């Protein structure tokens, strides 16, 4: 069975999906077969094959081979609202066991599965469960995407503490430059590197071209991710 890890973010709109795609590409460059999973998605678009999540489509496109959309993206909701509200409106219960069963199927097919959460660590998926419960129930280590912008230090440190307090292992974090003109970017980055014990897996610049994205893939540090594979590869 393949390895797996969970991607969360310091907030919504911090580039989790983009960083997830870059990590998938980086792992593939190391010879691993990789699949993505988006267990819960809101803000979906009605399509010929049901509700379509742009995030899930990006993960499907980056995968090593095609898989059934409903397997990797079992819960989809149209309103662009918190998943617990969207699920309540749709009279749907998000079943963690169903998500776990789907993940196991994906892990039987690939060397590595990246599971992308929705929103931040405590984004609710029901009246009494959140993304932290999902990651914990799947027993997955975590990678945190930090959206580099004003307020990122507080959001990042709170997220790190929350992940650790939830009993999950933080494999590392990625600094994603979502605001290209962030003041004192290097100082903010240095502060995070000094205060977060887990390693920084990479600094993703503000991406404005395919060439920049490809270069960002090569700069990612996978030392804590590669050992999750069934037969760990050298970095």
Short mmCIF file of C-alpha atoms in Angstrom, two decimals:
data_model
loop_
_atom_site.label_atom_id
_atom_site.label_comp_id
_atom_site.label_asym_id
_atom_site.label_seq_id
_atom_site.Cartn_x
_atom_site.Cartn_y
_atom_site.Cartn_z
CA UNK A 1 0.00 0.00 0.00
CA UNK A 2 1.26 3.43 -0.91
CA UNK A 3 2.04 6.27 1.44
CA UNK A 4 -0.14 9.31 1.98
CA UNK A 5 -0.09 12.72 3.59
CA UNK A 6 -2.54 15.55 4.24
CA UNK A 7 -2.31 19.11 2.93
CA UNK A 8 -3.82 21.91 4.95
CA UNK A 9 -3.46 25.68 4.83
CA UNK A 10 -3.28 28.67 7.11
CA UNK A 11 -6.57 29.85 5.58
CA UNK A 12 -8.66 29.49 2.46
CA UNK A 13 -7.21 30.89 -0.78
CA UNK A 14 -3.58 30.36 0.23
CA UNK A 15 -2.71 28.14 -2.74
CA UNK A 16 -3.19 24.66 -1.28
CA UNK A 17 -4.17 23.18 -4.62
CA UNK A 18 -1.34 24.84 -6.52
CA UNK A 19 1.21 23.67 -3.96
CA UNK A 20 -0.38 20.21 -3.99
CA UNK A 21 0.09 20.01 -7.75
CA UNK A 22 3.71 21.13 -7.44
CA UNK A 23 4.37 18.49 -4.78
CA UNK A 24 2.74 15.81 -6.93
CA UNK A 25 4.96 16.78 -9.86
CA UNK A 26 8.05 16.82 -7.67
CA UNK A 27 7.30 13.33 -6.32
CA UNK A 28 6.76 12.07 -9.86
CA UNK A 29 10.15 13.44 -10.86
CA UNK A 30 11.57 11.16 -8.18
CA UNK A 31 9.99 8.14 -9.88
CA UNK A 32 6.87 7.74 -7.77
CA UNK A 33 3.36 7.16 -9.05
CA UNK A 34 1.19 9.79 -7.39
CA UNK A 35 -2.55 10.42 -7.01
CA UNK A 36 -4.41 13.33 -5.46
CA UNK A 37 -7.55 13.26 -3.36
CA UNK A 38 -9.98 16.06 -2.51
CA UNK A 39 -12.41 14.44 -0.06
CA UNK A 40 -14.69 17.46 0.36
CA UNK A 41 -15.20 20.41 -1.96
CA UNK A 42 -17.69 23.26 -2.04
CA UNK A 43 -18.09 25.95 -4.68
CA UNK A 44 -18.44 23.26 -7.35
CA UNK A 45 -19.88 23.72 -10.83
CA UNK A 46 -22.65 21.52 -12.28
CA UNK A 47 -21.36 19.48 -15.23
CA UNK A 48 -22.27 16.55 -17.45
CA UNK A 49 -20.72 14.12 -14.96
CA UNK A 50 -22.11 15.76 -11.82
CA UNK A 51 -20.65 18.48 -9.64
CA UNK A 52 -17.16 19.53 -10.71
CA UNK A 53 -14.56 20.87 -8.28
CA UNK A 54 -11.82 22.96 -9.87
CA UNK A 55 -9.43 21.82 -7.14
CA UNK A 56 -10.21 18.15 -7.78
CA UNK A 57 -9.81 18.65 -11.53
CA UNK A 58 -6.34 20.12 -10.97
CA UNK A 59 -5.37 17.11 -8.86
CA UNK A 60 -6.77 14.72 -11.46
CA UNK A 61 -4.78 16.45 -14.19
CA UNK A 62 -1.58 16.18 -12.15
CA UNK A 63 -2.06 12.50 -11.29
CA UNK A 64 0.16 9.77 -12.68
CA UNK A 65 -2.86 8.03 -14.20
CA UNK A 66 -6.65 8.55 -14.39
CA UNK A 67 -8.92 7.52 -11.54
CA UNK A 68 -12.64 7.73 -10.99
CA UNK A 69 -13.63 11.25 -10.00
CA UNK A 70 -16.10 10.05 -7.38
CA UNK A 71 -13.36 7.99 -5.75
CA UNK A 72 -10.96 10.87 -5.25
CA UNK A 73 -13.62 13.57 -4.71
CA UNK A 74 -16.57 11.86 -2.97
CA UNK A 75 -18.29 14.95 -1.52
CA UNK A 76 -19.08 17.91 -3.76
CA UNK A 77 -21.34 20.87 -3.04
CA UNK A 78 -22.35 23.78 -5.26
CA UNK A 79 -22.57 26.74 -2.85
CA UNK A 80 -19.18 28.43 -2.21
CA UNK A 81 -19.63 28.21 1.56
CA UNK A 82 -18.16 26.28 4.45
CA UNK A 83 -18.48 22.50 3.83
CA UNK A 84 -20.53 21.91 6.97
CA UNK A 85 -23.13 24.45 5.85
CA UNK A 86 -23.16 23.11 2.29
CA UNK A 87 -23.55 19.54 3.55
CA UNK A 88 -26.35 20.58 5.90
CA UNK A 89 -28.21 22.35 3.08
CA UNK A 90 -27.82 19.26 0.88
CA UNK A 91 -28.97 17.01 3.74
CA UNK A 92 -25.73 15.06 3.37
CA UNK A 93 -23.57 13.63 6.13
CA UNK A 94 -19.85 13.59 5.37
CA UNK A 95 -18.83 10.07 6.36
CA UNK A 96 -15.20 9.80 7.49
CA UNK A 97 -15.28 6.02 7.07
CA UNK A 98 -16.33 6.40 3.44
CA UNK A 99 -13.47 8.81 2.83
CA UNK A 100 -11.05 6.39 4.51
CA UNK A 101 -12.27 3.51 2.34
CA UNK A 102 -11.78 5.60 -0.81
CA UNK A 103 -8.29 6.61 0.32
CA UNK A 104 -7.35 2.97 0.88
CA UNK A 105 -8.40 2.16 -2.68
CA UNK A 106 -6.24 4.98 -4.01
CA UNK A 107 -3.28 3.91 -1.88
CA UNK A 108 -3.50 0.41 -3.33
CA UNK A 109 -2.98 1.90 -6.80
CA UNK A 110 -0.18 4.44 -6.29
CA UNK A 111 3.09 4.91 -4.43
CA UNK A 112 1.82 8.13 -2.86
CA UNK A 113 -1.53 9.84 -2.35
CA UNK A 114 -1.80 13.51 -1.47
CA UNK A 115 -5.02 14.37 0.37
CA UNK A 116 -5.98 18.03 0.15
CA UNK A 117 -8.24 19.49 2.81
CA UNK A 118 -10.69 22.36 2.38
CA UNK A 119 -9.99 25.68 4.02
CA UNK A 120 -7.85 25.66 7.15
CA UNK A 121 -7.15 23.11 9.87
CA UNK A 122 -10.34 23.73 11.81
CA UNK A 123 -12.66 24.23 8.82
CA UNK A 124 -15.83 22.38 9.90
CA UNK A 125 -17.29 19.52 7.88
CA UNK A 126 -20.25 18.88 10.21
CA UNK A 127 -21.72 20.30 13.38
CA UNK A 128 -19.12 18.48 15.47
CA UNK A 129 -16.24 17.55 13.14
CA UNK A 130 -13.63 19.48 11.19
CA UNK A 131 -10.64 19.00 8.89
CA UNK A 132 -8.48 18.17 11.89
CA UNK A 133 -10.80 15.24 12.66
CA UNK A 134 -10.53 14.10 9.05
CA UNK A 135 -6.73 14.12 9.02
CA UNK A 136 -6.62 12.41 12.42
CA UNK A 137 -9.12 9.73 11.41
CA UNK A 138 -7.09 9.00 8.28
CA UNK A 139 -3.95 8.83 10.46
CA UNK A 140 -2.01 11.02 8.07
CA UNK A 141 0.97 13.28 8.66
CA UNK A 142 0.48 16.88 7.59
CA UNK A 143 2.05 19.48 5.31
CA UNK A 144 1.04 23.08 5.99
CA UNK A 145 0.78 25.65 3.19
CA UNK A 146 1.47 29.15 4.50
CA UNK A 147 0.04 31.95 2.39
CA UNK A 148 2.72 34.63 2.60
CA UNK A 149 0.87 37.88 3.20
CA UNK A 150 0.13 40.28 6.03
CA UNK A 151 -0.85 38.26 9.10
CA UNK A 152 0.84 35.06 7.94
CA UNK A 153 3.10 34.71 10.99
CA UNK A 154 0.21 34.59 13.43
CA UNK A 155 -1.87 32.32 11.17
CA UNK A 156 1.06 29.96 10.59
CA UNK A 157 2.06 29.65 14.25
CA UNK A 158 -1.54 29.12 15.34
CA UNK A 159 -1.94 26.43 12.66
CA UNK A 160 1.27 24.67 13.68
CA UNK A 161 0.18 24.58 17.33
CA UNK A 162 -3.28 23.34 16.35
CA UNK A 163 -1.85 20.54 14.22
CA UNK A 164 0.50 19.44 16.99
CA UNK A 165 -2.21 19.69 19.66
CA UNK A 166 -4.43 17.50 17.46
CA UNK A 167 -1.86 14.72 17.77
CA UNK A 168 -0.84 14.83 14.11
CA UNK A 169 2.73 14.90 12.86
CA UNK A 170 3.73 18.04 10.95
CA UNK A 171 6.04 16.85 8.17
CA UNK A 172 6.88 20.36 7.05
CA UNK A 173 5.50 23.55 5.58
CA UNK A 174 5.61 25.42 2.30
CA UNK A 175 5.79 29.20 2.04
CA UNK A 176 3.59 30.27 -0.87
CA UNK A 177 3.96 33.86 -2.02
CA UNK A 178 0.32 34.74 -2.70
CA UNK A 179 0.99 38.48 -2.35
CA UNK A 180 3.89 39.42 -4.67
CA UNK A 181 4.36 42.83 -3.03
CA UNK A 182 4.31 41.66 0.58
CA UNK A 183 6.39 44.06 2.66
CA UNK A 184 9.42 42.56 4.42
CA UNK A 185 8.89 39.18 2.79
CA UNK A 186 12.36 37.86 3.65
CA UNK A 187 12.02 38.97 7.27
CA UNK A 188 8.62 37.29 7.56
CA UNK A 189 10.05 34.11 6.07
CA UNK A 190 13.05 34.15 8.42
CA UNK A 191 10.74 34.59 11.41
CA UNK A 192 8.68 31.56 10.38
CA UNK A 193 11.79 29.46 9.78
CA UNK A 194 13.09 30.37 13.24
CA UNK A 195 9.81 29.64 15.03
CA UNK A 196 8.53 26.52 13.26
CA UNK A 197 10.48 23.41 14.23
CA UNK A 198 9.32 21.41 11.21
CA UNK A 199 11.35 21.94 8.04
CA UNK A 200 10.40 24.37 5.31
CA UNK A 201 9.90 22.20 2.21
CA UNK A 202 10.17 25.13 -0.15
CA UNK A 203 9.41 28.74 -0.95
CA UNK A 204 7.05 29.04 -3.91
CA UNK A 205 7.35 32.39 -5.67
CA UNK A 206 4.40 34.23 -7.13
CA UNK A 207 3.90 32.08 -10.23
CA UNK A 208 3.18 33.89 -13.47
CA UNK A 209 4.37 31.33 -16.04
CA UNK A 210 4.78 27.60 -16.66
CA UNK A 211 8.55 28.04 -16.55
CA UNK A 212 8.32 29.56 -13.07
CA UNK A 213 6.11 26.68 -11.93
CA UNK A 214 8.55 24.11 -13.29
CA UNK A 215 11.43 25.81 -11.51
CA UNK A 216 9.42 25.86 -8.28
CA UNK A 217 8.96 22.08 -8.53
CA UNK A 218 12.72 21.57 -8.66
CA UNK A 219 13.23 23.71 -5.55
CA UNK A 220 10.96 21.64 -3.29
CA UNK A 221 12.68 19.62 -0.57
CA UNK A 222 11.11 16.16 -0.33
CA UNK A 223 13.32 14.61 2.35
CA UNK A 224 10.43 14.19 4.80
CA UNK A 225 7.97 13.01 2.13
CA UNK A 226 9.93 10.37 0.22
CA UNK A 227 10.22 7.98 3.21
CA UNK A 228 6.41 7.67 3.20
CA UNK A 229 6.59 5.70 -0.06
CA UNK A 230 6.51 1.86 0.14
CA UNK A 231 10.11 1.68 -1.05
CA UNK A 232 11.66 5.00 0.02
CA UNK A 233 13.71 6.66 -2.70
CA UNK A 234 16.79 8.75 -2.18
CA UNK A 235 16.32 12.49 -2.46
#
